[in-house]
mmCIF file of C-alpha atoms and ligand atoms in Angstrom:
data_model
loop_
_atom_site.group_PDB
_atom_site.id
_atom_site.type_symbol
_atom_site.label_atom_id
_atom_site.label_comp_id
_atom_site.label_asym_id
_atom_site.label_seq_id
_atom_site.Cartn_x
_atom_site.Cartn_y
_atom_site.Cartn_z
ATOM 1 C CA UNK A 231 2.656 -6.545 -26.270
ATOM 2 C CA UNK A 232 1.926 -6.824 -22.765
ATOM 3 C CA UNK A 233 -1.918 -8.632 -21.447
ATOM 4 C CA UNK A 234 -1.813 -5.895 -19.213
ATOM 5 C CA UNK A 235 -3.468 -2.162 -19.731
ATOM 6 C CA UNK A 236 -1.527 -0.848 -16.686
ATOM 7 C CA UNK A 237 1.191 -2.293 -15.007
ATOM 8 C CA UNK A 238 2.977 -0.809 -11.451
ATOM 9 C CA UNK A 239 6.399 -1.333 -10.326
ATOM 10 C CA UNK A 240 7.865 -0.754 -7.438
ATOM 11 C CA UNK A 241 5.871 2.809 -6.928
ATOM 12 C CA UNK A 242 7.269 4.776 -3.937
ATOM 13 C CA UNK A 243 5.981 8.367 -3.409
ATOM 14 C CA UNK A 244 7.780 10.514 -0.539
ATOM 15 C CA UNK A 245 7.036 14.011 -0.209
ATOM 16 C CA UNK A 246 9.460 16.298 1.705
ATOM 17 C CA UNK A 247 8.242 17.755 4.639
ATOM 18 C CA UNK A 248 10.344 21.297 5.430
ATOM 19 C CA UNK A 249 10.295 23.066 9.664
ATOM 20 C CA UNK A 250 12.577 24.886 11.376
ATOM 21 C CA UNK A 251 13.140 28.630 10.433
ATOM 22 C CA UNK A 252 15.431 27.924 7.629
ATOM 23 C CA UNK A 253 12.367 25.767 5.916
ATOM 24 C CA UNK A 254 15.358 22.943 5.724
ATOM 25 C CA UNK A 255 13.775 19.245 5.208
ATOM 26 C CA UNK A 256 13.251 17.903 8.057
ATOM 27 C CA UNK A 257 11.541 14.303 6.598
ATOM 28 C CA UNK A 258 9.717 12.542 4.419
ATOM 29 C CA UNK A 259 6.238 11.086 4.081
ATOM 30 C CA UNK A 260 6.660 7.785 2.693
ATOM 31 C CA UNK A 261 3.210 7.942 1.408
ATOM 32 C CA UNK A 262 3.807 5.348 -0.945
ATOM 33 C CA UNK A 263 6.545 2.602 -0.280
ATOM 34 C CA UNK A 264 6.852 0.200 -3.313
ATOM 35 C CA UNK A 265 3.377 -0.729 -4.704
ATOM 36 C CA UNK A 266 3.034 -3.018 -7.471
ATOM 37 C CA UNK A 267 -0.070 -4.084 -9.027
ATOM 38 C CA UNK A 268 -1.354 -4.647 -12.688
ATOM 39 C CA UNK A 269 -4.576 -4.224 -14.402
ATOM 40 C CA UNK A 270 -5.849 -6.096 -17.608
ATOM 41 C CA UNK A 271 -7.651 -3.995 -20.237
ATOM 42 C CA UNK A 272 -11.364 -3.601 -19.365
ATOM 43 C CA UNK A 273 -11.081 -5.364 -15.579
ATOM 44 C CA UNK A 274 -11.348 -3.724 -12.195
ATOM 45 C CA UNK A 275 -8.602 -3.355 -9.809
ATOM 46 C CA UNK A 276 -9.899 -2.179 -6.396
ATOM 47 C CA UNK A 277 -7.752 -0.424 -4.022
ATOM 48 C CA UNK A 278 -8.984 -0.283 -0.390
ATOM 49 C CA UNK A 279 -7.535 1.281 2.583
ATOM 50 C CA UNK A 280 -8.652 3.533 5.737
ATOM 51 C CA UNK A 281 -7.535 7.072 5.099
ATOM 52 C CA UNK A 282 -3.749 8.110 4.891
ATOM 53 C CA UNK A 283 -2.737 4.633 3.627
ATOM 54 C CA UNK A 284 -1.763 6.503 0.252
ATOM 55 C CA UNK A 285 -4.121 4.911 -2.139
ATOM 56 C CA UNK A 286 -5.180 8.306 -3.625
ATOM 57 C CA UNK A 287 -1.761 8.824 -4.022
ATOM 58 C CA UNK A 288 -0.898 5.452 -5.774
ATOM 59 C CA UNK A 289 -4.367 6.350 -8.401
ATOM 60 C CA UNK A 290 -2.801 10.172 -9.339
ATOM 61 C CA UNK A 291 0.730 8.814 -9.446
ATOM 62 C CA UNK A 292 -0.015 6.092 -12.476
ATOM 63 C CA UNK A 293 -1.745 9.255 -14.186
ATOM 64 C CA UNK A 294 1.439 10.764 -13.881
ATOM 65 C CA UNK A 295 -0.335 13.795 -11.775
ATOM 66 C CA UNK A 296 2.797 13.402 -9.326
ATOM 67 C CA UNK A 297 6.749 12.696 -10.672
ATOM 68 C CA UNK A 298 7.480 9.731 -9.005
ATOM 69 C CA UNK A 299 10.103 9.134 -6.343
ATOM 70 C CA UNK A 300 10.875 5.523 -7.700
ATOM 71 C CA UNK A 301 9.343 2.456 -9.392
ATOM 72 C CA UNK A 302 7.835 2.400 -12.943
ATOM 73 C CA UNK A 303 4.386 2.778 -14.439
ATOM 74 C CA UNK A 304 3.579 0.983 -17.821
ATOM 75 C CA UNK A 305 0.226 2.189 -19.552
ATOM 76 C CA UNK A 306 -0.700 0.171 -22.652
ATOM 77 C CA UNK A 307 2.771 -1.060 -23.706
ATOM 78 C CA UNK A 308 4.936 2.705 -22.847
ATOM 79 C CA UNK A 309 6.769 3.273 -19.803
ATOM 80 C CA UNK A 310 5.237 6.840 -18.938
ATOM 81 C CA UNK A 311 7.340 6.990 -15.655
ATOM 82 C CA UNK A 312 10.096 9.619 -16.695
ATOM 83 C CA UNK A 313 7.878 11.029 -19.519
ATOM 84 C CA UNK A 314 7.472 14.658 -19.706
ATOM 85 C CA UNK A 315 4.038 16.677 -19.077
ATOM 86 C CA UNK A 316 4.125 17.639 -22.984
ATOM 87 C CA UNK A 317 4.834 14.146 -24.196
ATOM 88 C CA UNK A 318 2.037 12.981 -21.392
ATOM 89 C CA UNK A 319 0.001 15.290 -22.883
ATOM 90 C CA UNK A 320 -0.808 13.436 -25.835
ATOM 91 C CA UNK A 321 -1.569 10.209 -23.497
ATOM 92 C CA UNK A 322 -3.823 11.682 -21.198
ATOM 93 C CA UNK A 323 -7.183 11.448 -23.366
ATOM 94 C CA UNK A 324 -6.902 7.751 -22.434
ATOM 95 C CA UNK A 325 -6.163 8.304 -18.982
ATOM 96 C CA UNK A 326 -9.134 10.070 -16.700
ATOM 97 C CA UNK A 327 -9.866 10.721 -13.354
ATOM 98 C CA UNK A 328 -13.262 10.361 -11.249
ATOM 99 C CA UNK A 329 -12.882 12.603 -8.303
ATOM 100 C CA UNK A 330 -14.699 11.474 -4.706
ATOM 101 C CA UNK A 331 -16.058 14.804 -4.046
ATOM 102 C CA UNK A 332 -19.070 15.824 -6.870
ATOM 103 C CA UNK A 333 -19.182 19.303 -5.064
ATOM 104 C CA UNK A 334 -15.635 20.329 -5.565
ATOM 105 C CA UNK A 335 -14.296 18.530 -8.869
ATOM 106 C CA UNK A 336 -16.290 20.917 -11.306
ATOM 107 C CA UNK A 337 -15.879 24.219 -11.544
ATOM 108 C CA UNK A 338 -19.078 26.292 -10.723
ATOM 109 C CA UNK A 339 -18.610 29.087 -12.496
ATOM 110 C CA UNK A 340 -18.979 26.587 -15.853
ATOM 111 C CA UNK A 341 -22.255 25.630 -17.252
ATOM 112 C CA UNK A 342 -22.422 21.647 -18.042
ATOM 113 C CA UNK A 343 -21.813 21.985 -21.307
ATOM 114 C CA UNK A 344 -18.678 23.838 -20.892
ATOM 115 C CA UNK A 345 -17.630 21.090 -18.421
ATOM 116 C CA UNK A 346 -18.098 18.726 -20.653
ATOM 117 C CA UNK A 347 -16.731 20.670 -23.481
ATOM 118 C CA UNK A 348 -13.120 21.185 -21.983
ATOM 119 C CA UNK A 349 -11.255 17.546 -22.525
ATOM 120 C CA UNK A 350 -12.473 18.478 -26.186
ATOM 121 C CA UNK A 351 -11.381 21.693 -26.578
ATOM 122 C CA UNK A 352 -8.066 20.410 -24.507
ATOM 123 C CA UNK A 353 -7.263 17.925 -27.136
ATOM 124 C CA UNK A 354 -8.328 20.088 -30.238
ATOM 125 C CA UNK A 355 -11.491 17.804 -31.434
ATOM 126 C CA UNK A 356 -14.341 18.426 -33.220
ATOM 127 C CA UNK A 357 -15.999 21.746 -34.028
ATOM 128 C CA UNK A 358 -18.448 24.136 -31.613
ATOM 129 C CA UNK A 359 -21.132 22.061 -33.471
ATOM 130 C CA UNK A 360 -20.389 18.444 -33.574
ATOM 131 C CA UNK A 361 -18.754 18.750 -29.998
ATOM 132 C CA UNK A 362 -22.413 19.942 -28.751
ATOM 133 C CA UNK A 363 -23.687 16.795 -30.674
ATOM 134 C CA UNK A 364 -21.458 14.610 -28.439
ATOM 135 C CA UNK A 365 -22.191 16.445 -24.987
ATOM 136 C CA UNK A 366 -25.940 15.662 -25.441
ATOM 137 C CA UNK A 367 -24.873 12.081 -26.127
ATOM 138 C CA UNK A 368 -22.743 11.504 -23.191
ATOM 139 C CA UNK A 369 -25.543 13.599 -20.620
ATOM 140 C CA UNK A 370 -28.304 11.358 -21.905
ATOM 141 C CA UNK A 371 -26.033 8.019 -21.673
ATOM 142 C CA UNK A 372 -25.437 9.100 -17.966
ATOM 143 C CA UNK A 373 -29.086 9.359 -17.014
ATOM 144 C CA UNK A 374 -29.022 13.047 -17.522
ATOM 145 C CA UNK A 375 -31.566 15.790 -19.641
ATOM 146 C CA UNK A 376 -29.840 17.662 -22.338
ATOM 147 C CA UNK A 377 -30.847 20.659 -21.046
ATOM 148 C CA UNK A 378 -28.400 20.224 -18.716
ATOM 149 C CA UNK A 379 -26.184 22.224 -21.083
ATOM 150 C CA UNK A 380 -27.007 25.543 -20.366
ATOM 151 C CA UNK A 381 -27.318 24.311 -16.090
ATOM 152 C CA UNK A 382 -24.721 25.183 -13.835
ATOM 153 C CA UNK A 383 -23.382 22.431 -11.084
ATOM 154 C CA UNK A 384 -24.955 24.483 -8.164
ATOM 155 C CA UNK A 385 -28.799 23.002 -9.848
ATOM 156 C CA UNK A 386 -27.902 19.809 -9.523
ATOM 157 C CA UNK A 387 -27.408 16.969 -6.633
ATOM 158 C CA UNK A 388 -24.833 15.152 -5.746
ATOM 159 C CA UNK A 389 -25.819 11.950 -7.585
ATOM 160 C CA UNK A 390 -26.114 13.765 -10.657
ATOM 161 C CA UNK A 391 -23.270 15.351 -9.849
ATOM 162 C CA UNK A 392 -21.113 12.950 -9.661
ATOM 163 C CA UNK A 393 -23.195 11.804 -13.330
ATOM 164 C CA UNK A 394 -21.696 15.229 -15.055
ATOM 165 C CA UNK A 395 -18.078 13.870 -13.303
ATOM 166 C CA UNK A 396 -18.354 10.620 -14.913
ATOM 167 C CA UNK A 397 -19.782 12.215 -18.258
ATOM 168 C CA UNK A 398 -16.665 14.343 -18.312
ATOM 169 C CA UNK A 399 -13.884 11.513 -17.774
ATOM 170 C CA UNK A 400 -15.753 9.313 -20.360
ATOM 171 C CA UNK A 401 -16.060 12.537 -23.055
ATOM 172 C CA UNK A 402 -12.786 11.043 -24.974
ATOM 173 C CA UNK A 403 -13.562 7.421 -25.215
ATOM 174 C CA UNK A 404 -10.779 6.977 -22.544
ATOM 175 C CA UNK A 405 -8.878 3.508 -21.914
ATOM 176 C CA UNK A 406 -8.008 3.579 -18.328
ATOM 177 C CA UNK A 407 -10.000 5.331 -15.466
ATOM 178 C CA UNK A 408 -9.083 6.277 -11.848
ATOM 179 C CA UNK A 409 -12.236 6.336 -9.786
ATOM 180 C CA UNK A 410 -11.094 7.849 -6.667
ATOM 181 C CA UNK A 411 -13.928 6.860 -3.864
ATOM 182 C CA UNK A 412 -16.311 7.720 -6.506
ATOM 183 C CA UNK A 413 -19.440 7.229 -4.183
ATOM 184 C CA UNK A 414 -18.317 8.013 -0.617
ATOM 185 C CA UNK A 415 -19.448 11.189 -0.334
ATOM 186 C CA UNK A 416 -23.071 10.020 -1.602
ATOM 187 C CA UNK A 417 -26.085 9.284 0.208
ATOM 188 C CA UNK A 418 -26.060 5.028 0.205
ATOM 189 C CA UNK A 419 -29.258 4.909 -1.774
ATOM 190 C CA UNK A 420 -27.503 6.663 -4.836
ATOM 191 C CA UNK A 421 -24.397 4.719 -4.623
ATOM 192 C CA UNK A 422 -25.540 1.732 -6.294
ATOM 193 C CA UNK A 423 -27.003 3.755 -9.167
ATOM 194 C CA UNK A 424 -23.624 5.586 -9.820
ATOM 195 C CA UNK A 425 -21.850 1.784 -9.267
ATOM 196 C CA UNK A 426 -24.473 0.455 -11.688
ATOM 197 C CA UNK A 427 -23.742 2.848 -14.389
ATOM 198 C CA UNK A 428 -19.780 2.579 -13.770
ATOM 199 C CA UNK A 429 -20.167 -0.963 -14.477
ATOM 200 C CA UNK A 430 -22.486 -0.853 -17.609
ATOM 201 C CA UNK A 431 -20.026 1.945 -18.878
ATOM 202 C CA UNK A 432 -17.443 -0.400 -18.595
ATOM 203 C CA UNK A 433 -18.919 -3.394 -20.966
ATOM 204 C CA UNK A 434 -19.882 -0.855 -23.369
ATOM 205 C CA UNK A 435 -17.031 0.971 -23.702
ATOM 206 C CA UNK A 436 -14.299 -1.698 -22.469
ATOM 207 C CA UNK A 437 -13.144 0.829 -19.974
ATOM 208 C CA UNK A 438 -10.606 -0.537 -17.088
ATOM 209 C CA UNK A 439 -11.116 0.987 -13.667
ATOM 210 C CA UNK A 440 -8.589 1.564 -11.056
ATOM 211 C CA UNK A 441 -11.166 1.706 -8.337
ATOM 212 C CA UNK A 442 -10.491 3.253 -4.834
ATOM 213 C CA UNK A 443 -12.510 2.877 -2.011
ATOM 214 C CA UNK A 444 -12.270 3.156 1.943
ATOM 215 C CA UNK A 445 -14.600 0.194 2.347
ATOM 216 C CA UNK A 446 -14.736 -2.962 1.313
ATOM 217 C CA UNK A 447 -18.186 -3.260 0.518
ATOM 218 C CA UNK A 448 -18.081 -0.897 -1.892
ATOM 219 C CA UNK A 449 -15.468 -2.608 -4.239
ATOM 220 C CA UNK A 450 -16.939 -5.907 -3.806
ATOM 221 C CA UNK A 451 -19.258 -6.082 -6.785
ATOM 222 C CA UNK A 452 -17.112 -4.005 -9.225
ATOM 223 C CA UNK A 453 -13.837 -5.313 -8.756
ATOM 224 C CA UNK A 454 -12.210 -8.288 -10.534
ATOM 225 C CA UNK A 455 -9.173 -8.056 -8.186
ATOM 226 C CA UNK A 456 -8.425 -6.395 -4.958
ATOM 227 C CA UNK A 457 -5.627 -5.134 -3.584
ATOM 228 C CA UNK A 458 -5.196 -3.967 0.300
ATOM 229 C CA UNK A 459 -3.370 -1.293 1.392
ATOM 230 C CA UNK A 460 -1.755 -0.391 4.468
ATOM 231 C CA UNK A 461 0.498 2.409 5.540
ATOM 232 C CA UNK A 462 1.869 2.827 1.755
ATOM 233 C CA UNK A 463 2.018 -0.670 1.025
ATOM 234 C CA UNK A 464 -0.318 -3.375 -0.808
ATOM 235 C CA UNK A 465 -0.802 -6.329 1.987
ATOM 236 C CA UNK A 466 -2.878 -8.269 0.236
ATOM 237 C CA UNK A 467 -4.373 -8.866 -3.250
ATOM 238 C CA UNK A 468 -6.330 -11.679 -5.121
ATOM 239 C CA UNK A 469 -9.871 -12.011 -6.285
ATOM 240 C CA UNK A 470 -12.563 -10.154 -5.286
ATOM 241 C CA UNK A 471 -14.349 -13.576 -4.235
ATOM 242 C CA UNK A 472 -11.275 -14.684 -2.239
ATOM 243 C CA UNK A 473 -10.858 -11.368 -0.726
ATOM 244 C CA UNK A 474 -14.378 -11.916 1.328
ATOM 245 C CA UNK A 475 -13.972 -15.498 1.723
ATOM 246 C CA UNK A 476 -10.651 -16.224 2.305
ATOM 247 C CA UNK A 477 -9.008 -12.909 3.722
ATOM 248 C CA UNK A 478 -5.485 -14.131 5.063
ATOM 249 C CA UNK A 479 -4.085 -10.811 6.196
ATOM 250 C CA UNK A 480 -5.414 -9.675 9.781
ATOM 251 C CA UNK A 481 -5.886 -6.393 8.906
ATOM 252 C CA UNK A 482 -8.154 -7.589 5.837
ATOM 253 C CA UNK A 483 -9.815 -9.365 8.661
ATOM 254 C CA UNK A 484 -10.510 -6.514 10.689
ATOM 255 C CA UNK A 485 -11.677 -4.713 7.447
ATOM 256 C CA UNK A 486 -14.382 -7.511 6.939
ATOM 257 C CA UNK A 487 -15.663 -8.358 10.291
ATOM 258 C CA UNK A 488 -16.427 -4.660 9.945
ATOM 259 C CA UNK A 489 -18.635 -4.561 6.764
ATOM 260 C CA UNK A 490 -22.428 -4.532 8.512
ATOM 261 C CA UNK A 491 -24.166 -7.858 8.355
ATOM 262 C CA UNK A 492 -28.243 -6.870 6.766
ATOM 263 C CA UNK A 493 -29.633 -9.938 8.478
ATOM 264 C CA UNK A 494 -29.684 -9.061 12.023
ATOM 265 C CA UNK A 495 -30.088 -12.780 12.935
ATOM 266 C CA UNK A 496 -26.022 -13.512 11.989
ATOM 267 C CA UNK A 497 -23.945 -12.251 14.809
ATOM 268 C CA UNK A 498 -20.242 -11.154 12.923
ATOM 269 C CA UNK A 499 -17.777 -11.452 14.735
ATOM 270 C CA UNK A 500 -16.166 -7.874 15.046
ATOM 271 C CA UNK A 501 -12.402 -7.190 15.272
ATOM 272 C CA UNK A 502 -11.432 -3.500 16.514
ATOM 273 C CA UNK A 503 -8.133 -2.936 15.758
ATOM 274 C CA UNK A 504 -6.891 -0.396 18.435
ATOM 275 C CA UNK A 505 -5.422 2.995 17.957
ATOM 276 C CA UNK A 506 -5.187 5.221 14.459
ATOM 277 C CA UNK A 507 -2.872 4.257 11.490
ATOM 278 C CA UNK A 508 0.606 5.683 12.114
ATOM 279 C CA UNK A 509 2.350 8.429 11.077
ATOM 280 C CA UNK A 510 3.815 7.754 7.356
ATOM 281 C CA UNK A 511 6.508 10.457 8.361
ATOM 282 C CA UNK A 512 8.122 7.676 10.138
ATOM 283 C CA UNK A 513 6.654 4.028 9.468
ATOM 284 C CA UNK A 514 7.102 1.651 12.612
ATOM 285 C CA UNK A 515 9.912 -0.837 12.064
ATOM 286 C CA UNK A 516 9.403 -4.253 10.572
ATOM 287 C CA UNK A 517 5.779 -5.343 9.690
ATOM 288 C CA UNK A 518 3.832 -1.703 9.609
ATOM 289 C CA UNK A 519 0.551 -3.217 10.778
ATOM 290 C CA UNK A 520 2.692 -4.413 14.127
ATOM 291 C CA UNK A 521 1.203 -1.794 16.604
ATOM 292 C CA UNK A 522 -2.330 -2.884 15.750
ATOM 293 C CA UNK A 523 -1.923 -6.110 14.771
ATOM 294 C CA UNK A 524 -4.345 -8.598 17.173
ATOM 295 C CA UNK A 525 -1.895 -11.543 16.897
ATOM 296 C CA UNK A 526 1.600 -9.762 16.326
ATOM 297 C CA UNK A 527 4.575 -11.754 17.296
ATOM 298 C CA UNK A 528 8.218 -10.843 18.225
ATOM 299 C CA UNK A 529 9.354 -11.195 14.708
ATOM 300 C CA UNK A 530 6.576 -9.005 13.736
ATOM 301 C CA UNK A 531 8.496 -5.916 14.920
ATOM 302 C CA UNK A 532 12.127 -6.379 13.437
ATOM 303 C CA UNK A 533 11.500 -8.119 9.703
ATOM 304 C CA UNK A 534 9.396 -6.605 6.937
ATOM 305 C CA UNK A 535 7.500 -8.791 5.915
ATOM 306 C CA UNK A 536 7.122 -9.498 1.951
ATOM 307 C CA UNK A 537 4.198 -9.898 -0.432
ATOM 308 C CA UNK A 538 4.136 -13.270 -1.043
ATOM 309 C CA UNK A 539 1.723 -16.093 -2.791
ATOM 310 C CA UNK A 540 -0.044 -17.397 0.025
ATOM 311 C CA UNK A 541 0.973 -21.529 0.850
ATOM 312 C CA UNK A 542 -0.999 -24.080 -0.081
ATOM 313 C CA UNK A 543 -3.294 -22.529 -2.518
ATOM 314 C CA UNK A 544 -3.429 -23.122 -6.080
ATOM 315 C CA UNK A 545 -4.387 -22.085 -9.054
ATOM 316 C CA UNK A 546 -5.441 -18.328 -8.272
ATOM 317 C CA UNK A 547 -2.701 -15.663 -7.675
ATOM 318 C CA UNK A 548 -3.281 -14.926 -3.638
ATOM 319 C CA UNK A 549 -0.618 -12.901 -2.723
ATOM 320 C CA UNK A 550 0.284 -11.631 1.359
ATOM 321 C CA UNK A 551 2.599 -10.043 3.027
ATOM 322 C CA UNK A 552 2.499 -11.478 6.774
ATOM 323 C CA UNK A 553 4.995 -13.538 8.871
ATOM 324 C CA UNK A 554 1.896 -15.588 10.417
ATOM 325 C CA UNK A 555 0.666 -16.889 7.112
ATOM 326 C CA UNK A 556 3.869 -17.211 4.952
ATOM 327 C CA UNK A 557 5.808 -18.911 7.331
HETATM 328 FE FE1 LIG B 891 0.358 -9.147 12.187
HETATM 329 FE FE2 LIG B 891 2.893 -9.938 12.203
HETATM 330 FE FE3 LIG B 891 1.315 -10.609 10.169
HETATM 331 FE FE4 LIG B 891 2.134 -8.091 10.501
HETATM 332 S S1 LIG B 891 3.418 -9.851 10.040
HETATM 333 S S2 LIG B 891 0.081 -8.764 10.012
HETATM 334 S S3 LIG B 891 2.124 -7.890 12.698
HETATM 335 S S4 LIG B 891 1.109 -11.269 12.312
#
């Protein structure tokens, strides 16, 4: 049996894109181009990217919300990667989702209760009674009244909110969880209160956490690893400590020297990186971070570069994909 909970190879998502009058196919976004990571049961992979780099795509491909293109997903010892939705079906109670937006993820026509009630009634457990027994549990272990229940999502904030969200994807004692920017859309007073009770959730109930975030600041105290992305692929990826003070790749650089500093006596040193990410539709040619890399090189623009353990250090697994630091 493998240490790992969850283990990606080699993930590639491309969607068609169809013009013309016929609707023919006319391309593909390459929205994910051969991702691999792997995630130990209860640890905390975090995923980090500016928008468009795919890494909401990578978190609902390993929950099989997508088929894949190509590459393989492992979750707890079965390759789910060709598995059909009915056969999924049966996995998915381990597998949950926390969605970014609190406002749009549950269904306002539904009281709490019958938000919370679904996965149950999905998966055939419990009776009307003993399921109402659990709901109260799970609203008062996420900070929330139990009179909640009879509430509709309109009552509440978006803090508590996103509470009833996390209440919901914890309702079947899952194994895995996809928190997909799980606090961006929150005021930055709330967000550590949501990341606090993520993280005590997790040494309760030994929960692992694919966690996906924009910014880097964000991931930093719940993460055990971190992985980069850029443009579809992972760039970089060790330990969250490393990651901050050791970042190798430039474009981890830029994402650093752009986290604010709260002591306005230390200057950072700021690097813009110019222009928007490109088009996935059609990558750029060799390294994809070329057009806005600050110290790109001829070489930069003809060979891909590969993820590679980074030279000269030991003992931790510091992996990057850049011509400047691997040769
Ligand atoms: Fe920059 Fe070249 Fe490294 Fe890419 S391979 S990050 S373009 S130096």
């Amino acid at each position: 049996m493998s240490e790992y909970l969850l283990e990606v190879s080699n993930l590639k998502m491309h969607f068609p894109v169809y013009g013309g009058i016929f609707r023919r196919q006319t391309g593909k976004v390459h929205a994910v181009d051969g991702v691999s990571l792997k995630i130990k049961a209860g640890e905390t992979v975090g995923l980090v990217g500016e928008s468009g780099c795919g890494k909401t795509t990578v978190g609902r491909a390993v929950l099989r919300l997508y088929n894949l293109s190509g590459g393989e997903v492992f979750f707890d010892g079965d390759n789910i990667s060709r598995m059909t939705q009915g056969d999924l079906r049966l996995l998915r109670r381990n597998m949950q989702m926390i969605f970014q937006d609190p406002f749009e993820s549950l269904d306002a026509r539904q009281t709490i209760g019958e938000i919370i009630e679904e996965p149950f009634i999905i998966h055939k457990i419990g009776t009307a009674e003993t399921r109402r027994d659990e709901i109260e549990k799970l609203l008062s272990r996420v900070g929330l009244s139990g009179s909640a229940i009879t509430r509709f999502p309109h009552e509440f904030s978006g803090g508590q909110r996103q509470r009833i969200g996390i209440a919901r994807a914890i309702a079947l004692k899952p194994k895995l969880v996809v928190c997909d920017e799980p606090v961006s859309a929150l005021d930055v007073s709330i967000q550590s209160q949501i990341l606090n009770l993520l993280l005590d959730l997790q040494s309760e109930m030994n929960l692992t956490y694919l966690f996906i975030a924009h910014d880097l600041s964000v991931v930093k105290h719940i993460s055990d690893n971190i992985a980069v992305m850029y443009l579809g692929k992972i760039v970089e990826y060790t330990d969250a400590d490393s990651i901050y003070k050791n970042p190798l790749h430039p474009y981890t650089q830029a994402l650093i020297s752009a986290i604010p500093v709260p002591d306005p006596s230390v200057r950072n040193k700021k690097t813009v990186l110019s222009g928007d990410v490109p088009s996935p539709l059609n990558p750029p040619s060799g390294c994809r971070f070329h057009t806005r890399c600050p110290v790109a090189f001829d070489r930069c623009k003809a060979d891909e570069p590969e993820l590679l353990p980074a030279p000269g250090i030991e003992g931790e697994e510091h992996l990057v994909a850049c011509h400047l630091v691997n040769s």
